[in-house]
Coordinates of C-alpha atoms in Angstrom, one line a residue:
M1 CA -0.2 -0.3 -0.1
A2 CA 1.4 3.4 -0.9
E3 CA 2.2 6.0 1.6
I4 CA -0.3 9.2 1.8
T5 CA 1.3 12.4 1.0
E6 CA 2.4 15.1 2.9
N7 CA -0.6 17.5 1.3
T8 CA -3.0 14.2 2.2
K9 CA -1.9 15.0 5.9
K10 CA -2.7 18.4 5.6
I11 CA -6.1 17.6 4.2
L12 CA -6.6 14.8 7.0
E13 CA -6.2 17.3 9.9
V14 CA -8.2 20.5 8.6
I15 CA -10.9 17.5 8.2
L16 CA -10.4 15.5 11.3
N17 CA -10.5 19.0 13.2
L18 CA -13.7 20.0 11.9
K19 CA -15.8 19.9 15.1
E20 CA -19.4 19.1 15.6
G21 CA -22.1 22.1 13.8
Q22 CA -19.3 23.3 11.7
V23 CA -18.8 23.6 8.3
M24 CA -16.5 23.8 5.5
S25 CA -16.4 24.0 1.7
Y26 CA -14.0 21.8 0.2
R27 CA -12.3 25.2 -1.5
D28 CA -11.6 25.9 2.2
V29 CA -10.8 22.9 3.6
G30 CA -7.7 22.4 0.2
A31 CA -7.2 26.4 1.3
L32 CA -6.5 25.4 5.2
A33 CA -4.3 22.5 4.0
G34 CA -1.9 25.0 2.1
L35 CA -4.2 23.7 -0.9
P36 CA -5.9 27.0 -2.6
N37 CA -6.8 25.2 -5.6
G38 CA -7.0 21.6 -3.8
A39 CA -11.1 21.8 -4.0
R40 CA -11.2 18.7 -6.3
Q41 CA -8.0 16.5 -4.5
V42 CA -10.2 17.3 -0.9
S43 CA -12.5 15.6 -2.9
R44 CA -11.2 13.0 -3.6
I45 CA -9.8 11.7 0.0
L46 CA -13.7 12.5 1.3
H47 CA -14.2 10.1 -1.3
S48 CA -11.1 7.3 -1.2
M49 CA -10.6 7.5 2.5
S50 CA -13.8 8.5 4.5
K51 CA -14.3 5.0 5.8
K52 CA -10.3 4.6 6.9
Y53 CA -9.4 7.7 8.8
E54 CA -12.7 7.9 9.9
L55 CA -13.8 11.2 8.4
P56 CA -16.6 13.3 9.5
W57 CA -16.9 13.4 5.5
W58 CA -20.8 15.5 6.2
R59 CA -19.6 18.6 7.7
V60 CA -17.6 19.3 3.9
V61 CA -20.1 20.7 1.1
R62 CA -20.2 23.1 -1.8
S63 CA -18.9 26.8 -1.4
D64 CA -22.5 27.8 -2.3
R65 CA -23.5 26.1 0.6
T66 CA -25.4 23.4 -1.0
I67 CA -24.8 19.6 -0.6
G68 CA -23.1 18.4 -4.0
L69 CA -23.8 14.4 -3.8
P70 CA -26.1 12.2 -5.7
E71 CA -29.0 11.2 -3.4
P72 CA -29.5 9.0 -1.1
A73 CA -26.0 10.1 -0.1
K74 CA -27.2 13.8 -0.1
S75 CA -30.4 13.0 2.0
E76 CA -28.0 11.1 4.7
Q77 CA -25.5 14.1 4.4
M78 CA -28.5 16.4 5.6
E79 CA -29.3 14.2 8.4
L80 CA -25.9 14.0 9.9
L81 CA -25.6 17.9 9.7
K82 CA -29.4 18.7 11.1
K83 CA -28.4 16.6 13.9
E84 CA -25.5 19.2 14.6
G85 CA -28.0 21.4 14.8
I86 CA -27.2 22.8 11.3
S87 CA -30.5 24.2 9.0
F88 CA -31.5 24.3 5.5
T89 CA -33.6 26.2 3.6
A90 CA -36.3 25.3 1.3
Q91 CA -34.2 25.3 -1.4
G92 CA -31.1 23.5 0.3
K93 CA -28.8 26.1 1.4
I94 CA -27.2 25.4 5.3
I95 CA -27.8 28.4 7.0
I96 CA -24.6 29.5 8.6
E97 CA -24.6 31.7 11.7
D98 CA -21.0 31.6 12.7
E99 CA -19.5 31.6 9.0
L100 CA -16.4 29.3 7.4
L101 CA -17.5 29.1 3.9

């Protein structure tokens, strides 16, 4: 099995540090990890490593504060976020009081 890269480690650290009730965009996760154009890499890592590293994947959303996953994963992500106190508009956009996006 290949060793993970430094960039991947940085992205994992940012995601693992997201606390309950916090959300962050793929773009902002990448930027905090030192990869300003790393949104696609963040998406790839969430897709391939969420189970292995027990990542809180549901706390990472699109920069327009919507969920980019298809059903049924979209509904699952919304439910997990609601359990953490996150609210949504009627159009499915996340309402954030303490903006991180």
